[in-house]
XYZ file of C-alpha atoms in Angstrom:
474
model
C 43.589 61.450 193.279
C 42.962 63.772 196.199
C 45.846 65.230 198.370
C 43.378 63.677 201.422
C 43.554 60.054 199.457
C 47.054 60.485 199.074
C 48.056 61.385 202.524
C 46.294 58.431 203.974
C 48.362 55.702 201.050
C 51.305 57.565 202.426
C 51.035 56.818 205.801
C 49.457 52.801 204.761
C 52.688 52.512 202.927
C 55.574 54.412 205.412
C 55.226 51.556 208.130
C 55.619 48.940 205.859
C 58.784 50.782 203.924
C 60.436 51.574 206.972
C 59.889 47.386 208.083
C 61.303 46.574 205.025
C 64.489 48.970 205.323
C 65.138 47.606 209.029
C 65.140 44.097 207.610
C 67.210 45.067 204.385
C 70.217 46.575 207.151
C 69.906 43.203 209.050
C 70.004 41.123 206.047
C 72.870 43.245 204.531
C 74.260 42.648 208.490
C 74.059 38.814 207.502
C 75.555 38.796 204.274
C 78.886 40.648 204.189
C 79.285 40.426 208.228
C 81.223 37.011 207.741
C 81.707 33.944 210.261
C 84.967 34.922 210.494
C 84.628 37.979 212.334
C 82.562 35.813 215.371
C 85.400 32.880 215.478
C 88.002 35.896 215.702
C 86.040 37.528 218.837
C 85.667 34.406 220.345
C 89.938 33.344 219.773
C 90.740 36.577 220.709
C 88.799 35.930 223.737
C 90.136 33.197 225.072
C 94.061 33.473 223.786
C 93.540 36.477 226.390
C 91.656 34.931 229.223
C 94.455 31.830 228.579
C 97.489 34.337 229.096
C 96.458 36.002 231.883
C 94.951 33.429 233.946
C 98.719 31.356 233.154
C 100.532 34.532 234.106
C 98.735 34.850 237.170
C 99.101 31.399 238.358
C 102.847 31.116 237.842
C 103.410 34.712 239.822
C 101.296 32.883 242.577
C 103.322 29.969 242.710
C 106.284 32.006 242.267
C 105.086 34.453 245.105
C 104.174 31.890 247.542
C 107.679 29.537 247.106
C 109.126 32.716 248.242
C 106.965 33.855 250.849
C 107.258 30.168 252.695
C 111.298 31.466 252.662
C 110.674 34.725 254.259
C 108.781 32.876 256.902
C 111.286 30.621 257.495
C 113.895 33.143 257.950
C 111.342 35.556 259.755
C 110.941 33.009 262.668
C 114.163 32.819 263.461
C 114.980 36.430 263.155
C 111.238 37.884 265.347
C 109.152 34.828 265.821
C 106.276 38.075 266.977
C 106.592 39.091 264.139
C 106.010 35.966 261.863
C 103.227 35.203 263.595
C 101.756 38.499 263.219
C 102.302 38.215 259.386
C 101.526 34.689 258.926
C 98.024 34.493 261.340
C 95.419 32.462 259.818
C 92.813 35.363 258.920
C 95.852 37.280 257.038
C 95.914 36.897 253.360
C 98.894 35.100 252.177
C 100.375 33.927 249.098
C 99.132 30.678 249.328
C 95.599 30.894 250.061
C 95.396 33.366 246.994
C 96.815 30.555 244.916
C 94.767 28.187 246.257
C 91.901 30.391 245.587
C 92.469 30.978 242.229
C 92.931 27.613 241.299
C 89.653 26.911 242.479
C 88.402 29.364 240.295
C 86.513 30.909 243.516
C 86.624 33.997 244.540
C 84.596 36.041 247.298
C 84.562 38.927 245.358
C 81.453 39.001 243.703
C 80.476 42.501 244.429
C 84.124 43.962 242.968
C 83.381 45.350 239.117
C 85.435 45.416 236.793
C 86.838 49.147 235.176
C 85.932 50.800 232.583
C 87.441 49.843 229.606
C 85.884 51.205 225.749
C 87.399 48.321 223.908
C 85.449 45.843 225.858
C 82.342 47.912 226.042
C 82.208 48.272 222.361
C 82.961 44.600 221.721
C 80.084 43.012 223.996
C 77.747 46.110 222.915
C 78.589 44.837 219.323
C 77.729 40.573 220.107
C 74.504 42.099 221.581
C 73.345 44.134 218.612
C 74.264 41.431 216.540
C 72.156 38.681 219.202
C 69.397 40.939 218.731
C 69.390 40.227 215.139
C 70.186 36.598 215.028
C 66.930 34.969 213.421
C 68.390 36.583 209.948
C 71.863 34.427 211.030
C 72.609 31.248 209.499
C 72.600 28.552 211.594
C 76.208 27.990 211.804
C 76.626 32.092 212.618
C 74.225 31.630 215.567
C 76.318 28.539 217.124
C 79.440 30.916 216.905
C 77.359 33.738 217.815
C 76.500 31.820 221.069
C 79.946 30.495 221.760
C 81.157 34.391 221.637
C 78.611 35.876 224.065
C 79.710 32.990 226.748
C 83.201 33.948 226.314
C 82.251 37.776 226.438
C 80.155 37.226 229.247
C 82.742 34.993 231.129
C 85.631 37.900 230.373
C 83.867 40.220 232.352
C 83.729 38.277 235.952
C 87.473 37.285 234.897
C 88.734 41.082 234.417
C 86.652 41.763 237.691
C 88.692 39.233 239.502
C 91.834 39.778 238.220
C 91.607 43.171 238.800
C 90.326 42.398 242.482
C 93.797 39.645 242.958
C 95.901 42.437 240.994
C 94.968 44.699 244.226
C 95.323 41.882 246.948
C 99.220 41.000 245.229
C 99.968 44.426 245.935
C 98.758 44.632 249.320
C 100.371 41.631 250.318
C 103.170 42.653 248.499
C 103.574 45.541 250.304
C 103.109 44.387 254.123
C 105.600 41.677 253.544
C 108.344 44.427 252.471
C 106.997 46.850 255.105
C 107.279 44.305 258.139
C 110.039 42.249 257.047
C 112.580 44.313 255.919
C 112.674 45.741 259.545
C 114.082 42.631 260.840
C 115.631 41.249 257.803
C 117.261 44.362 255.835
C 116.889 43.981 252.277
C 116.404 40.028 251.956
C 117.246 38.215 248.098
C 113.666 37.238 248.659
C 112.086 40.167 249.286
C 113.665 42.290 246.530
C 112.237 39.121 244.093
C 108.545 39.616 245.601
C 109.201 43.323 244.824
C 110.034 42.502 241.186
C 107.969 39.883 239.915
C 105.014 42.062 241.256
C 105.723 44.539 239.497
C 106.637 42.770 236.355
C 103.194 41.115 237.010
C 101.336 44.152 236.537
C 103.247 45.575 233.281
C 102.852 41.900 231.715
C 99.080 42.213 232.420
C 98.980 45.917 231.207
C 100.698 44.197 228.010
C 98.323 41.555 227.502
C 95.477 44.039 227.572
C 96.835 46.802 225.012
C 97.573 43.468 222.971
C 93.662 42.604 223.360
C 92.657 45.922 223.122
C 93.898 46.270 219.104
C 91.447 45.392 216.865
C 92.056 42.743 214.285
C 90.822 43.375 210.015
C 87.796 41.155 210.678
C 86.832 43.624 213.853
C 87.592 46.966 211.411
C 85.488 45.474 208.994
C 82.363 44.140 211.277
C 82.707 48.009 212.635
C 82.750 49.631 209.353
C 79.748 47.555 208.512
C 78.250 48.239 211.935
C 78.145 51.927 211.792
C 76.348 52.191 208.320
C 73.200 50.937 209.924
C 70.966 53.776 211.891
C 69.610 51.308 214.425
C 73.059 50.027 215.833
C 74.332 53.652 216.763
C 71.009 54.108 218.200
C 71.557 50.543 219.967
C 74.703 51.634 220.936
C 74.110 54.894 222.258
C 71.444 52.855 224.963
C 72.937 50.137 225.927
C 76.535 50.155 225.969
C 78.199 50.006 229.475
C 78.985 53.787 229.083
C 75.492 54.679 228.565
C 74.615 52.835 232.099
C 77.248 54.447 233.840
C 76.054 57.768 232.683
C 72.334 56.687 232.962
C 71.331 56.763 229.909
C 68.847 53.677 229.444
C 67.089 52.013 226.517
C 63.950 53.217 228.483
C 65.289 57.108 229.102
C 64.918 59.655 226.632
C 68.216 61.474 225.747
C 66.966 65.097 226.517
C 66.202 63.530 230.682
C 69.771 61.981 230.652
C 71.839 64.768 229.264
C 69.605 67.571 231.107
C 71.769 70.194 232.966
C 74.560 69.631 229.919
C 76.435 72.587 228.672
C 76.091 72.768 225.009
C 79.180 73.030 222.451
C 77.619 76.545 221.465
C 76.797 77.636 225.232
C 80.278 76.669 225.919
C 82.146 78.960 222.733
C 79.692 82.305 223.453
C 80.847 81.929 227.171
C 84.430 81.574 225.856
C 83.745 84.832 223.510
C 82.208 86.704 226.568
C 85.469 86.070 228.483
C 87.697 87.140 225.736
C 85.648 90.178 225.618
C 85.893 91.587 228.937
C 89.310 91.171 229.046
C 89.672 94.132 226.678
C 91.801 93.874 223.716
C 94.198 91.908 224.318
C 91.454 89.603 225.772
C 91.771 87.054 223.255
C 95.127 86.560 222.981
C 95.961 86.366 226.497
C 93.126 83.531 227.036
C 94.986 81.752 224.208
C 98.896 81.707 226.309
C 96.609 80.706 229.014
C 95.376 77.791 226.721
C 98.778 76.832 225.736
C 100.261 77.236 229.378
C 97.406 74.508 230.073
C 98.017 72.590 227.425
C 102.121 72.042 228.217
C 101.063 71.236 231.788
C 98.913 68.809 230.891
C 100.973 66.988 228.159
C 104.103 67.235 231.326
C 101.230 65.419 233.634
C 100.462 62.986 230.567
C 104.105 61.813 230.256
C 104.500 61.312 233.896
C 101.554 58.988 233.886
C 102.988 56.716 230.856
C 106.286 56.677 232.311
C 104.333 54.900 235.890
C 102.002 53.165 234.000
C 98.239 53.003 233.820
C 97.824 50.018 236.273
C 96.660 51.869 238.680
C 99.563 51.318 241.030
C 101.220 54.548 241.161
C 104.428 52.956 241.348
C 107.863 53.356 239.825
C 110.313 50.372 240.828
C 113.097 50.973 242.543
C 115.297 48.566 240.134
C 116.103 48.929 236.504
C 113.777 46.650 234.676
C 113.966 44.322 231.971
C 110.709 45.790 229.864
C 111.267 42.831 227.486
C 110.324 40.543 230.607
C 106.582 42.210 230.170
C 106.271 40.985 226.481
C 105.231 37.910 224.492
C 107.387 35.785 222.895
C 106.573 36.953 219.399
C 106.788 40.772 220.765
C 110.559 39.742 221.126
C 111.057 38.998 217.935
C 112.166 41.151 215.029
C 113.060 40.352 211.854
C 115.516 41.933 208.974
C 116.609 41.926 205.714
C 119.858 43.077 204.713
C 122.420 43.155 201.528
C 126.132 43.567 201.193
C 128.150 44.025 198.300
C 131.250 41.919 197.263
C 134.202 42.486 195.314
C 135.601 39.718 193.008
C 138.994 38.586 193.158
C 140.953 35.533 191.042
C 138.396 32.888 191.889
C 134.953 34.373 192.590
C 133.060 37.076 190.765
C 131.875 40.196 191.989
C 128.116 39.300 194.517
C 125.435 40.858 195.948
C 124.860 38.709 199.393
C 120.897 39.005 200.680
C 120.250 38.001 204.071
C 117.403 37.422 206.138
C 117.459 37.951 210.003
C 115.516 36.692 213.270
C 116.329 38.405 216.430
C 115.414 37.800 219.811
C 115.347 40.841 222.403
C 117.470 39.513 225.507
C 116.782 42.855 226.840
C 116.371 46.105 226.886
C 119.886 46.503 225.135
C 120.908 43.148 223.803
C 119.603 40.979 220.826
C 120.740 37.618 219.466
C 119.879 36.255 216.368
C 120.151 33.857 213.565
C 119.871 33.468 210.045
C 120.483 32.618 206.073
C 122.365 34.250 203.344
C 122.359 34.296 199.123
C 125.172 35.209 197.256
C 124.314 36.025 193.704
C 126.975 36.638 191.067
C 127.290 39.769 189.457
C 130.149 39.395 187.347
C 132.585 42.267 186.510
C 131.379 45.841 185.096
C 132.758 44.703 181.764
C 130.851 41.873 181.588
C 127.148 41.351 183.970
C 126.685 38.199 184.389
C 124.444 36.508 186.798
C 125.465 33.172 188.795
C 124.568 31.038 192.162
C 127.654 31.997 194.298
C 126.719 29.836 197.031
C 124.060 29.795 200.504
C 125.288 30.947 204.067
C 123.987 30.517 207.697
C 124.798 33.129 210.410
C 124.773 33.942 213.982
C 124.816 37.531 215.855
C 124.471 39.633 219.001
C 124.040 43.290 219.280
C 124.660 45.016 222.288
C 123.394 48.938 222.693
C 126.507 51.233 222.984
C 125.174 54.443 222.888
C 122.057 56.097 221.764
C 121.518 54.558 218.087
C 125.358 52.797 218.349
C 125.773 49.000 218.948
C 128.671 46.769 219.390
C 127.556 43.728 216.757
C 129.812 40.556 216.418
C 128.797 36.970 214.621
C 129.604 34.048 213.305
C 128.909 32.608 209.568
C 129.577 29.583 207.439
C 129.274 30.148 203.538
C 128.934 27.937 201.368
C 130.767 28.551 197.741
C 131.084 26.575 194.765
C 134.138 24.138 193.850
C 136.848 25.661 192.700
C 136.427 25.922 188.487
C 140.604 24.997 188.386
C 141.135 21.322 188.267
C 143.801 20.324 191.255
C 143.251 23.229 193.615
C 141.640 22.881 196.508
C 139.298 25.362 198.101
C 137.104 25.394 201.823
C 133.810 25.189 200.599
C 132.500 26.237 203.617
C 134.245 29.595 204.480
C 133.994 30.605 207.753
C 133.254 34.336 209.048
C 134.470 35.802 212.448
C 132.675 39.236 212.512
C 132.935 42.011 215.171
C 132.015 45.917 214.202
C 129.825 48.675 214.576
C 126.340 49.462 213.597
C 124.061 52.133 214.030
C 119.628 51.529 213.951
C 117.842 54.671 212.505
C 113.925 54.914 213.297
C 112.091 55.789 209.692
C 108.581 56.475 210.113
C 106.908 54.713 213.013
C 107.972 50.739 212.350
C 110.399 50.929 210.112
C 114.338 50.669 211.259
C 117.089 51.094 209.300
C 120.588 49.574 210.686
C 123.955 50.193 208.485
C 127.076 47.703 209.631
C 130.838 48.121 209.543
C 132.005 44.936 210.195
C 135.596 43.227 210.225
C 136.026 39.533 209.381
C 138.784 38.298 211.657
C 139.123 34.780 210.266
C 139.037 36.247 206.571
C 143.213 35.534 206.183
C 142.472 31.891 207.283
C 140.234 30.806 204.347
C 141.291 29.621 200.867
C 140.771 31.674 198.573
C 140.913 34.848 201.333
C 137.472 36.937 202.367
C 136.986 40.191 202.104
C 138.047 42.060 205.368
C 136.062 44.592 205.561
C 132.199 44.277 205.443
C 130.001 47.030 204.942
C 125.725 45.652 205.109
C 122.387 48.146 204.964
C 119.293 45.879 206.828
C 115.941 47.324 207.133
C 112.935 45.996 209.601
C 110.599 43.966 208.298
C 108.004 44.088 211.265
């Protein structure tokens, strides 16, 4: 065969190969990208459109009960005033409630902000859309269900962002104006502090949405094997619009004027140069002058907050307020050894712990306990020594130091000596010390030193002195 024949079966076949890879990476799309990961996007959707929009309503109504106070107590103080604060073409409380539960809002110009996590999610639905005739038809119904919800969660974080800004103006003029007639009112300093715990919650709700789940890592992982979708990404995510950078623009027009990575280092290397020989190494204190200032400036930032307010309160808050209820939780296992005495053998008791986080310092808890016979060192033996249930509080001392006290009822097994009479339930009065250790970046390990006040009470007598390990489970 000539090289001319060839060339030309070449470029007959190369179309037709390249077709056929394009619809190989869409079927492979279809086959391992499973349902699940479209019913996850669409959940996680609206368990976050849910919270907020709940949150939101009850600071409203919470908001407006007590600005209808302040007004009260504003006419009778500077009835000017009031009326200046409370004319019908002010915003108020209550016509922002009653606007949002209209779901209307006159805010159709504000946009949303940037946010990567979002913009990679609906960039992601719309790659996929684009290749929904390989879907099943069951994938396409979910498929459709999670572009409405994607689509509806961006005019949601637009106006939430937009009532976010109109809370804290109005937040703001009613401390401003009425604290000049009314000092510091109970109802003012509660506007001050639900608004802000409004923001934090909502910052909290969106870190929480912004983690992806194992169906997410997985659609991703499958997502960025394929050549088209980084291309599809690269032209049509949000950031790409912002920038400029069309599906119809070519990459070298958008990114024209650019400095290059190498343009960037030989300037670097000139610099270094003409600052003789000790060029270099005074460029790199410079560097890590910058870089201390800038990790000082980053710490400030997380310590305000990245809502966007710019505000620190001017009250000690409860950060546990901010959280979910399951973010509150944390749960424990523990063991504690037991010496034997006359009746019972030597145990091992295993416990496992919820807490709830009352605040920032204080958690109560609750629950069970095993005790497992161990016998004596002469003789191992293992036995059921009975079930317990427990109560406790720890309160933050100092640093990694808490003052811990609880309650328990164990239950033990009758007494093996015919006539003599035993409390089967043996109750525990426990107060102490224990001290929480941080290992790795979940993990918490808290060691106990507990006395058992009620110990001389029961029949046969307790152990005293308690000594438990617990480590974190979450």
């Amino acid at each position: 065969m000539s090289t001319h024949k060839l060339l030309f079966l070449v470029l007959l076949i190369y179309p037709v190969c390249q077709c056929s890879a394009q619809a190989d990476s869409a079927f492979a799309l279809t086959e391992k990208l499973s349902q699940k990961y479209l019913t996850h996007t669409s959940n996680k959707i609206d368990l976050y459109s849910k919270r907020v929009s709940n949150k939101t309503e009850k600071t409203l109504v919470k908001l407006c009960r007590w600005e209808t106070k302040i007004q009260t107590l504003l006419q009778k103080a500077n009835p000017e005033a009031a009326e200046r604060l409370f004319a019908n073409n002010s915003i108020s409380f209550k016509k922002l409630l009653e606007e949002y539960k209209r779901s209307e809002s006159q805010l159709q110009s504000y946009k949303a902000g940037y946010d990567k996590y979002r913009d990679d999610l609906l960039t992601q639905l719309k790659y996929i859309d684009s290749n929904k005739t390989v879907l099943t038809k069951k994938s396409q119904e979910l498929l459709t269900k999670a572009k409405d919800n994607a689509s509806q969660l961006e005019n949601e974080e637009a106006r939430n962002e937009a009532f976010q800004k109109m809370i804290k103006e109005r937040r703001q003029q009613l401390i401003a104006e009425a604290m000049k007639y009314m000092g510091k009112n109970k109802y003012l300093q509660k506007i001050n502090k639900e608004g802000w715990y409004y923001v934090e919650t909502l910052k909290n709700y969106k870190q929480l949405f912004n983690e992806p789940g194992k169906a997410e890592e997985t659609a991703k992982n499958i997502l960025s094997k394929i050549p088209a979708f980084k291309e599809f990404m690269r032209r049509n995510s949000m950031l790409a619009s912002l920038l400029g950078i069309s599906a119809d623009a070519a990459s070298s027009q958008s990114l024209a004027g650019l400095q290059t990575r190498f343009a960037a280092n030989n300037q670097m290397q000139s610099l270094a140069t003409a600052g003789g020989p000790n060029g270099a190494q005074y460029m790199q204190q410079n560097m890590q002058t910058a870089q201390a200032e800038l990790n000082k400036l980053k710490q400030r930032i997380e310590k305000v907050g990245s809502s966007g307010s710019g505000e620190l309160p001017d009250f000690k808050p409860n950060n546990q307020k901010t959280k979910t209820f399951a973010q509150r939780l944390e749960y424990s296992a523990d063991i504690q050894p037991l010496r034997g005495n006359a009746w019972l053998p030597g145990a091992l008791n295993t416990g496992i712990n919820v807490g709830y986080k009352l605040n920032d310092k204080s958690v109560i808890g609750a629950g069970m306990s095993y005790k497992l016979g161990l016998g004596s060192i002469q003789k191992i033996r293992f036995s059921n020594q009975g079930i317990g249930f427990r109560s406790f509080i720890d309160w933050k001392l100092k640093k990694q130091f808490f003052i811990s006290g609880g309650y328990e009822l164990n239950k033990i097994p009758a007494s093996p000596q015919p006539g003599f009479i035993i409390d089967e339930w043996q109750r525990s009065g426990l107060v102490g010390l224990s001290k929480k250790q941080t290992i790795g970046k979940k993990r918490t390990v808290k060691t106990q030193l507990l006395c058992d006040f009620l110990s001389y009470q029961q029949i046969p007598k307790t152990q005293p002195i308690l000594f438990r390990v617990g480590i974190s489970l979450k």
